[in-house]
Coordinates of N, CA and C in Angstrom, one line a residue:
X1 N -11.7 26.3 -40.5 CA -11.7 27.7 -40.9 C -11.8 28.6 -39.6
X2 N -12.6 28.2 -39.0 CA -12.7 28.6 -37.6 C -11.3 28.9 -36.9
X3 N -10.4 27.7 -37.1 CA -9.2 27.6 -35.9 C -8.1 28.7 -37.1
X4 N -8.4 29.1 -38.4 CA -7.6 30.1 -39.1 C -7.9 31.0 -38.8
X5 N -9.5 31.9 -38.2 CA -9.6 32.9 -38.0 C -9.3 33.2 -37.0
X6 N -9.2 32.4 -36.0 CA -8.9 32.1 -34.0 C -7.5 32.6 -33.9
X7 N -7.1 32.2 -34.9 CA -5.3 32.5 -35.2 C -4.7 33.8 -35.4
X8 N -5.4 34.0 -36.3 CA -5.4 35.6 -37.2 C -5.6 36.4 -36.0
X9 N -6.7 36.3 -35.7 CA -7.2 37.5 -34.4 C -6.0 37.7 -33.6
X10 N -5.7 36.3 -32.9 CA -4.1 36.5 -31.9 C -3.2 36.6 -32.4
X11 N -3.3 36.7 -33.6 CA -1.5 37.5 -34.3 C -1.9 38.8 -34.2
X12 N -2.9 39.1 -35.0 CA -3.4 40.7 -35.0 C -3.3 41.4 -33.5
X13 N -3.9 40.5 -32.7 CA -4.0 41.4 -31.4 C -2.8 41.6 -30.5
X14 N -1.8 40.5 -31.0 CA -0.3 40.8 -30.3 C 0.1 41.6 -30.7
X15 N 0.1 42.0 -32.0 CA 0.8 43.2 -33.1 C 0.4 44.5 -32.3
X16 N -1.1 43.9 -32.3 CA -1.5 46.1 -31.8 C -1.2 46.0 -30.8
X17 N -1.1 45.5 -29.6 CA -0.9 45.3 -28.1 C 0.8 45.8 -28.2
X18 N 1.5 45.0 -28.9 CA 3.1 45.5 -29.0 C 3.3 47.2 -29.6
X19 N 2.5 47.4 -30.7 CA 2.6 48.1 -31.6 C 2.2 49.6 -30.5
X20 N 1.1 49.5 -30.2 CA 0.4 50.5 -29.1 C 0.6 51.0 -27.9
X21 N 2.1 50.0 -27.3 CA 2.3 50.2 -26.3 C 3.4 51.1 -26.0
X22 N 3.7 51.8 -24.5 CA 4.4 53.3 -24.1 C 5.4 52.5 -24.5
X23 N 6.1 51.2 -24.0 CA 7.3 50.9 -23.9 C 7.3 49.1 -24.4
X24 N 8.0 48.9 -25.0 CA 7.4 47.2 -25.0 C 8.1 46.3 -24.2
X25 N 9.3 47.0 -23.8 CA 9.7 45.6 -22.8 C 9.3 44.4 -22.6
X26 N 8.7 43.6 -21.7 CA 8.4 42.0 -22.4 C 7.3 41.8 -22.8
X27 N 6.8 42.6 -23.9 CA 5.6 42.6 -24.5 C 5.8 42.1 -25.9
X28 N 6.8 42.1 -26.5 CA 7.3 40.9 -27.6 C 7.6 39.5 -27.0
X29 N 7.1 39.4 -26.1 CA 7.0 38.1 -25.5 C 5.9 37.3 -26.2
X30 N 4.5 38.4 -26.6 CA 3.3 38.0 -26.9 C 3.5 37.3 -28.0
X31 N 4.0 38.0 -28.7 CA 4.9 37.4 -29.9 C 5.0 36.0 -30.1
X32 N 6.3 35.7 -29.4 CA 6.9 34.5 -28.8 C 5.7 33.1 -28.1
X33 N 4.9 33.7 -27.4 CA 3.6 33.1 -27.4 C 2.9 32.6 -28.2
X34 N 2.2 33.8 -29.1 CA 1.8 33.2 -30.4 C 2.5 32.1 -31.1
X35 N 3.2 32.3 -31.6 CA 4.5 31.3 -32.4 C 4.3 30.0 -31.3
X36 N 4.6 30.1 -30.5 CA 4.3 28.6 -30.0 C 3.0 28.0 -30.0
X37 N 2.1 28.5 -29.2 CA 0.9 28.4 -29.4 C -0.3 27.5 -30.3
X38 N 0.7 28.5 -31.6 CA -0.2 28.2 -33.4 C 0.2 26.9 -33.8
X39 N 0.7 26.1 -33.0 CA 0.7 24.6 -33.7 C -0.4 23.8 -32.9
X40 N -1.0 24.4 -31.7 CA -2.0 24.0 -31.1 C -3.5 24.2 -31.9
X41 N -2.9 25.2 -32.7 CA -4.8 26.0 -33.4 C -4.5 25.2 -35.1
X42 N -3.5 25.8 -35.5 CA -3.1 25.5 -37.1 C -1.9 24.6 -37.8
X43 N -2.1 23.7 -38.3 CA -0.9 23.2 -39.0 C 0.2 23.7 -38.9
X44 N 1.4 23.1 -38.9 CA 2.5 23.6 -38.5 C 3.1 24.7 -39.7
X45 N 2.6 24.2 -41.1 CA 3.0 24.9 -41.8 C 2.5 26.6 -41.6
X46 N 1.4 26.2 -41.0 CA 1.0 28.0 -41.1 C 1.6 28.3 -40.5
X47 N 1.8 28.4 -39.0 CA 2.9 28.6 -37.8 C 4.1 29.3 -38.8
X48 N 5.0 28.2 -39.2 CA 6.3 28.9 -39.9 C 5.7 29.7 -40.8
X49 N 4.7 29.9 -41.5 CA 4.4 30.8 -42.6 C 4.6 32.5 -41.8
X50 N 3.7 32.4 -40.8 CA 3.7 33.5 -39.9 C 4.7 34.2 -38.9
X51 N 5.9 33.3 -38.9 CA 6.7 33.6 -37.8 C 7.5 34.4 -38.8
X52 N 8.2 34.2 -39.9 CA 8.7 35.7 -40.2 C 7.8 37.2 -39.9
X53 N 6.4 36.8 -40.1 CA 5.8 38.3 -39.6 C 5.6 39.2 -38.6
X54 N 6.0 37.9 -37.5 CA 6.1 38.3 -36.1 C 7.2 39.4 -35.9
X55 N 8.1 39.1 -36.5 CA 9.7 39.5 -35.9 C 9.9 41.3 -36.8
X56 N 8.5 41.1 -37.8 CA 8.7 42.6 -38.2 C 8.2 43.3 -37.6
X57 N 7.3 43.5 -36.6 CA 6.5 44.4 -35.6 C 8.0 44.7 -34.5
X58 N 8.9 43.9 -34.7 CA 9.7 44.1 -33.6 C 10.6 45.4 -34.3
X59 N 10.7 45.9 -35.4 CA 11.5 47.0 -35.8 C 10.7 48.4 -35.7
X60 N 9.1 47.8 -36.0 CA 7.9 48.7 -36.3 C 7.4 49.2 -34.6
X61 N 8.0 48.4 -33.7 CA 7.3 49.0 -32.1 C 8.5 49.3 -31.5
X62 N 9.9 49.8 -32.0 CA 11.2 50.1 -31.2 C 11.9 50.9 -32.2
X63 N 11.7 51.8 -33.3 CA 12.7 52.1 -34.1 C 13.0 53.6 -32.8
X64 N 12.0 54.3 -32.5 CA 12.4 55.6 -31.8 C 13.4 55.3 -30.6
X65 N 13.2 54.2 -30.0 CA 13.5 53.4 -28.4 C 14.9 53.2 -29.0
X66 N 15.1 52.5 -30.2 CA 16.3 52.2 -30.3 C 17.2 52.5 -31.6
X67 N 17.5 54.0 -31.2 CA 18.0 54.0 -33.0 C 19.3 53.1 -33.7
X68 N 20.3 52.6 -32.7 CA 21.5 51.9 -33.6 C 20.9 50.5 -34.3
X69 N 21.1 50.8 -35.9 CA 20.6 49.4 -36.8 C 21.1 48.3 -36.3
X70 N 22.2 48.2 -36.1 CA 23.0 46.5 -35.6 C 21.9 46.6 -34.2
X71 N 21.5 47.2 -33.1 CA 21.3 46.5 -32.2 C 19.8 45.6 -32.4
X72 N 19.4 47.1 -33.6 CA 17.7 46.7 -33.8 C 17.6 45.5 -34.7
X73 N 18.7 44.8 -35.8 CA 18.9 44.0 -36.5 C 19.0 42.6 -35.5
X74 N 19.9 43.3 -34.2 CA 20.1 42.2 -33.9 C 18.8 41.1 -32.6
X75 N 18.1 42.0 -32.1 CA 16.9 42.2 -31.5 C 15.6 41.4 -32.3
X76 N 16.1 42.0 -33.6 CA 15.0 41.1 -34.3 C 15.5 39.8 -35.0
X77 N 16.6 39.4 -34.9 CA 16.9 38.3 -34.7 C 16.8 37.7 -33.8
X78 N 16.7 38.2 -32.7 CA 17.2 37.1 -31.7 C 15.6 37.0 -31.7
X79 N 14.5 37.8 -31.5 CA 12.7 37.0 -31.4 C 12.6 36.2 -32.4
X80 N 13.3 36.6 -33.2 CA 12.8 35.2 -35.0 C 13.5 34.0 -34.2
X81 N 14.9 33.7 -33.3 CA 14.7 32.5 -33.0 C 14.2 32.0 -32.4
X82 N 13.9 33.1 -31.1 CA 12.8 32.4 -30.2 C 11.4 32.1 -30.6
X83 N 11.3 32.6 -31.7 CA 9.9 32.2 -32.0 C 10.2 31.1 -33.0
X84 N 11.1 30.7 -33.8 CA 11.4 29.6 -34.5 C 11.4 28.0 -33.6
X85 N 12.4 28.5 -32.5 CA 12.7 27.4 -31.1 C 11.3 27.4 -30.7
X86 N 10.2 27.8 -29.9 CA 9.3 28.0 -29.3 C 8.4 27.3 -30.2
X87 N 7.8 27.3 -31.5 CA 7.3 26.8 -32.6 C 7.8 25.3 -32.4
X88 N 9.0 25.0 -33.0 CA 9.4 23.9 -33.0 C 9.3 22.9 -31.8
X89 N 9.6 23.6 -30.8 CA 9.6 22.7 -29.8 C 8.2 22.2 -28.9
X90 N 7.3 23.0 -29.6 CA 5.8 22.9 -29.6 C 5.3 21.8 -30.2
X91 N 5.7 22.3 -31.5 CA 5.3 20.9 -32.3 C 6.1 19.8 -31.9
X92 N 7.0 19.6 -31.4 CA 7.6 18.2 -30.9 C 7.1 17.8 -30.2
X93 N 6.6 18.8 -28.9 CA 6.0 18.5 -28.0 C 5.0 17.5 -28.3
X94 N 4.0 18.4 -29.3 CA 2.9 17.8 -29.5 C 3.1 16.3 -30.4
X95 N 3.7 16.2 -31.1 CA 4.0 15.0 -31.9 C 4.6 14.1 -31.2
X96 N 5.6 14.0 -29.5 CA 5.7 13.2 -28.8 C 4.6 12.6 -27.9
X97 N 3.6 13.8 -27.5 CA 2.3 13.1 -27.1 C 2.0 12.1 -28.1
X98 N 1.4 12.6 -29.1 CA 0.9 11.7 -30.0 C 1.2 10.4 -30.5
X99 N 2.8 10.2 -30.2 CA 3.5 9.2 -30.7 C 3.3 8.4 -29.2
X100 N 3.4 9.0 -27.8 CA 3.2 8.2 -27.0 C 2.2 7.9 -27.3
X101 N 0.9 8.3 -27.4 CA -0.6 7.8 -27.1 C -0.5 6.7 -28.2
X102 N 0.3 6.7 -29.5 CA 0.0 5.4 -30.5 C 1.0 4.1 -29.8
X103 N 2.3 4.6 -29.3 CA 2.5 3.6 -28.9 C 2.0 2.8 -27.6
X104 N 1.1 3.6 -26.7 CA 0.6 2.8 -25.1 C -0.8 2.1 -26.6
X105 N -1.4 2.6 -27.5 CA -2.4 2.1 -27.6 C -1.7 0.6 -28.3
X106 N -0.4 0.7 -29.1 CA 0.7 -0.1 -29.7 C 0.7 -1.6 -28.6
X107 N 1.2 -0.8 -27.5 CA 1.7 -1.7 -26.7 C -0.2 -2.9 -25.6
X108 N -1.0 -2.1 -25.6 CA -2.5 -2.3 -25.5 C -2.6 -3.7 -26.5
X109 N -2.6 -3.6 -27.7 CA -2.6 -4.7 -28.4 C -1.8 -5.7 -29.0
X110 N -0.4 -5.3 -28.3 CA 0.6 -6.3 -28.3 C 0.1 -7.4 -27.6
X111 N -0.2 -6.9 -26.3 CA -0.3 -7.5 -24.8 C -1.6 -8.5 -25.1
X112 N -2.6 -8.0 -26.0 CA -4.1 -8.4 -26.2 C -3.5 -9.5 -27.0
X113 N -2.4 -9.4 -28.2 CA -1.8 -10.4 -29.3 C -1.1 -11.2 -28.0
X114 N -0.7 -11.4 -27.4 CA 0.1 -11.8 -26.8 C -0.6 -13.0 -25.8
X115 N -2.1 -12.5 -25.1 CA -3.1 -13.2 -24.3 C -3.7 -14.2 -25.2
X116 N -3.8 -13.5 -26.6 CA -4.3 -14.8 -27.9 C -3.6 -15.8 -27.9
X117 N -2.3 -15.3 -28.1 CA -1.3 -16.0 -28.9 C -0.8 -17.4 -27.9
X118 N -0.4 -16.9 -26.3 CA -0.9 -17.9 -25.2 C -2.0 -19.0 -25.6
X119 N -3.1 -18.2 -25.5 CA -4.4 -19.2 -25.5 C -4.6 -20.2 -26.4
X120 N -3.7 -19.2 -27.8 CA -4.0 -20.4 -29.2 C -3.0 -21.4 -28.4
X121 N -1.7 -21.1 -27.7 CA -1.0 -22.3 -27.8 C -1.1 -23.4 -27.4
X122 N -2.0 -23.2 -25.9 CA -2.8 -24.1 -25.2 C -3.8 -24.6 -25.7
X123 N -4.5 -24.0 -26.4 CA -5.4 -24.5 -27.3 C -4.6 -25.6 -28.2
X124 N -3.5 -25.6 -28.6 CA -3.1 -26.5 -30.0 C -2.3 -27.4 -28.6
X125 N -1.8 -27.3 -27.7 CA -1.1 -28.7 -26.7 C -2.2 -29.0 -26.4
X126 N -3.6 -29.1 -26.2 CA -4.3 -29.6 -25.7 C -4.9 -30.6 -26.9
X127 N -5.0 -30.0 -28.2 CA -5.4 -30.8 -29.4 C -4.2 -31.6 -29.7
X128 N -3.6 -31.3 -29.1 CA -1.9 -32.7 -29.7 C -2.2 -33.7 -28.5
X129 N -2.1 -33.3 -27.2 CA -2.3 -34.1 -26.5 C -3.5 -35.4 -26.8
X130 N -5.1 -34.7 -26.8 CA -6.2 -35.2 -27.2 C -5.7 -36.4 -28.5
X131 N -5.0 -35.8 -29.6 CA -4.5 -36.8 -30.6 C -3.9 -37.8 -30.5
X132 N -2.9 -37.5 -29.3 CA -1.8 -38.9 -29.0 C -2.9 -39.5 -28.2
X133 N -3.8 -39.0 -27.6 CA -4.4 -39.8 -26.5 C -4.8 -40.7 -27.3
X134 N -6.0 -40.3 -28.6 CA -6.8 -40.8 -29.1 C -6.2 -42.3 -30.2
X135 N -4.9 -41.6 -30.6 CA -4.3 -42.7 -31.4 C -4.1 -43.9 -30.3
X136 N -3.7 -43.3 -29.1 CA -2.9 -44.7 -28.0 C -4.1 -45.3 -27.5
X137 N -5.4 -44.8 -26.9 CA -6.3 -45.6 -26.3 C -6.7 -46.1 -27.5
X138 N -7.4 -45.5 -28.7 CA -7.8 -46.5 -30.1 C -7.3 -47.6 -30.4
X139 N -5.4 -47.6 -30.5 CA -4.7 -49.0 -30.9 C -4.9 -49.4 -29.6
X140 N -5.2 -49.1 -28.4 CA -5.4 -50.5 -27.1 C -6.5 -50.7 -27.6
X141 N -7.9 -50.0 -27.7 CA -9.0 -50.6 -27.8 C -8.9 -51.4 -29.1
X142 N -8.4 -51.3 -30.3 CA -8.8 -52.2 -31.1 C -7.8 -53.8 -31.2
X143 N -6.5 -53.6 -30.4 CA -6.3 -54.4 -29.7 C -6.9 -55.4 -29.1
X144 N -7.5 -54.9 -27.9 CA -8.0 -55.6 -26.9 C -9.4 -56.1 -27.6
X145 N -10.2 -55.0 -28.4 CA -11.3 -55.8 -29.6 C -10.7 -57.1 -30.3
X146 N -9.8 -57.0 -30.9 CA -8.8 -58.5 -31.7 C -9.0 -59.4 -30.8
X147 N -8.4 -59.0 -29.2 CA -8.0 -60.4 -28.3 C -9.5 -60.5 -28.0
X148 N -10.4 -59.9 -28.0 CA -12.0 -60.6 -27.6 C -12.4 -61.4 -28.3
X149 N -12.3 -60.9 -29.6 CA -12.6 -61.8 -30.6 C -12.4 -62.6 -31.0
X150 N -11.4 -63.3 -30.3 CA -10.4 -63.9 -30.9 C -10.6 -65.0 -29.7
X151 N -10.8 -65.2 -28.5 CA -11.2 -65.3 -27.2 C -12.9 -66.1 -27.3
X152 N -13.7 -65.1 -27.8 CA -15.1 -65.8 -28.2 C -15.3 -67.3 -28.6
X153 N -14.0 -67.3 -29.4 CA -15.1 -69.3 -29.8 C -14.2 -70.5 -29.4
X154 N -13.0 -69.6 -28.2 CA -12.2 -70.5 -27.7 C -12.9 -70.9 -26.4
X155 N -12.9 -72.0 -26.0 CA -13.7 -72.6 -24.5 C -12.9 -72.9 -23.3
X156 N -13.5 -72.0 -22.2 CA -12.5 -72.9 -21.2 C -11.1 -72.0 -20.8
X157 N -10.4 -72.9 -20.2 CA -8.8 -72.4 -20.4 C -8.2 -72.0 -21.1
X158 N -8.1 -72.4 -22.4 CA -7.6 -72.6 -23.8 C -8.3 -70.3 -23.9
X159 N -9.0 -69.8 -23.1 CA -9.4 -68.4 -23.9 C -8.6 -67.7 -23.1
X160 N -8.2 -68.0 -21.8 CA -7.9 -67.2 -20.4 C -6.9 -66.4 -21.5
X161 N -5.6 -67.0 -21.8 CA -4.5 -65.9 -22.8 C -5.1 -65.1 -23.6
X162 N -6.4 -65.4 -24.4 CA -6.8 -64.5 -25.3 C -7.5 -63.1 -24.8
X163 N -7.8 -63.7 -23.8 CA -8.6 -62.4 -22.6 C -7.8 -61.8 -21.8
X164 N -6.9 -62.4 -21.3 CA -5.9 -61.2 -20.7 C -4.8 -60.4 -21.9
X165 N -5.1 -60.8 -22.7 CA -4.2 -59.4 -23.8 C -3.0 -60.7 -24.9
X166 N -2.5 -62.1 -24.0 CA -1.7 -62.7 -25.0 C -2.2 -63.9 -25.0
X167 N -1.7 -64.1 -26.7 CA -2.0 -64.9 -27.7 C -1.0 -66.3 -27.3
X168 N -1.2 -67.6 -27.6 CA -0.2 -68.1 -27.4 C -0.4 -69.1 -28.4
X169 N 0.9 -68.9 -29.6 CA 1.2 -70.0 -30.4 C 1.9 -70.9 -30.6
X170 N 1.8 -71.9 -30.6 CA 2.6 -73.1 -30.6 C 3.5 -73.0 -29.7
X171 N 2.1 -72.8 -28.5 CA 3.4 -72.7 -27.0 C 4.3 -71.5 -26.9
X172 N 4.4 -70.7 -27.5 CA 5.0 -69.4 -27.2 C 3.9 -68.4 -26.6
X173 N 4.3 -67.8 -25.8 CA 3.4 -66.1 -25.3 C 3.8 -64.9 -25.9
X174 N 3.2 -64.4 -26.8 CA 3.5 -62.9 -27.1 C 2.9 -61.9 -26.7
X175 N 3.1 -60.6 -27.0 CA 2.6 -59.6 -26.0 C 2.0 -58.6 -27.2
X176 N 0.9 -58.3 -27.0 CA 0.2 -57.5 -28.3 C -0.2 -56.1 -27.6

């Protein structure tokens, strides 16, 4: 409510300031000011609500200064676009900040997804690796568990094959 009455005041006071003055020369500038300005204090819709009202002080502070209607028609056209252009290009302004600030905060958490997304992967090559490990040393160890035990109630010579890893049957060597 506050930034509607902040607004009001600076439309009002451009008005009398143009309105009051010996000559206005670029004193509908203030005008043009305002209009830009008011996307900083008020929604943009107020902004356009108010910019037709600017451009009427422009007939109301120049009718004696300038009596031909086309020039004064055309005068007050030309501040309605500047204050239309000036408005707009405000609000763009402002709404390309904005879109920058979402996309650096955008790109902030890409980069944070991205540091995860690394880590998880290393994380999962490390659990694949640990897996094959664990499957390959397990089948050696239960392996080499078989040839122990297998080794235990043989005497002598007759175990040495069973203890170094091969079995030998009926005179053949195989490789386990």
């Amino acid at each position: 409510l506050f930034r509607y009455g902040g607004f009001a005041v600076a439309v009002i006071s451009a008005w009398a300031v143009v309105l009051t003055a010996q000559t206005t020369g670029l004193l509908l500038i203030l005008l043009v000011v305002t209009a830009a300005t008011s996307v900083y204090v008020v929604p943009l819709r107020v902004g356009l609500v108010a910019l037709p009202l600017n451009p009427a002080v422009v007939p109301a502070a120049t009718p004696a200064r300038t009596p031909d209607v086309t020039e004064l028609v055309i005068l007050t056209g030309f501040y309605m676009l500047i204050q239309l252009a000036t408005l707009l290009s405000s609000a763009t302004l402002i709404r390309e900040q904005r879109m920058r600030h979402e996309l650096a905060e955008a790109h902030v958490e890409l980069q944070a997804a991205s540091i995860l997304l690394s880590e998880s992967a290393r994380t999962a090559e490390r659990l694949r690796i640990s897996r094959v490990l664990h499957v390959l040393i397990g089948h050696q160890l239960t392996v080499l568990t078989l040839h122990l035990d297998t080794a235990r109630p043989v005497v002598g010579e007759d175990a040495r094959p069973h203890v170094a890893g091969r079995q030998t049957e009926k005179g053949s060597t195989g490789t386990g």
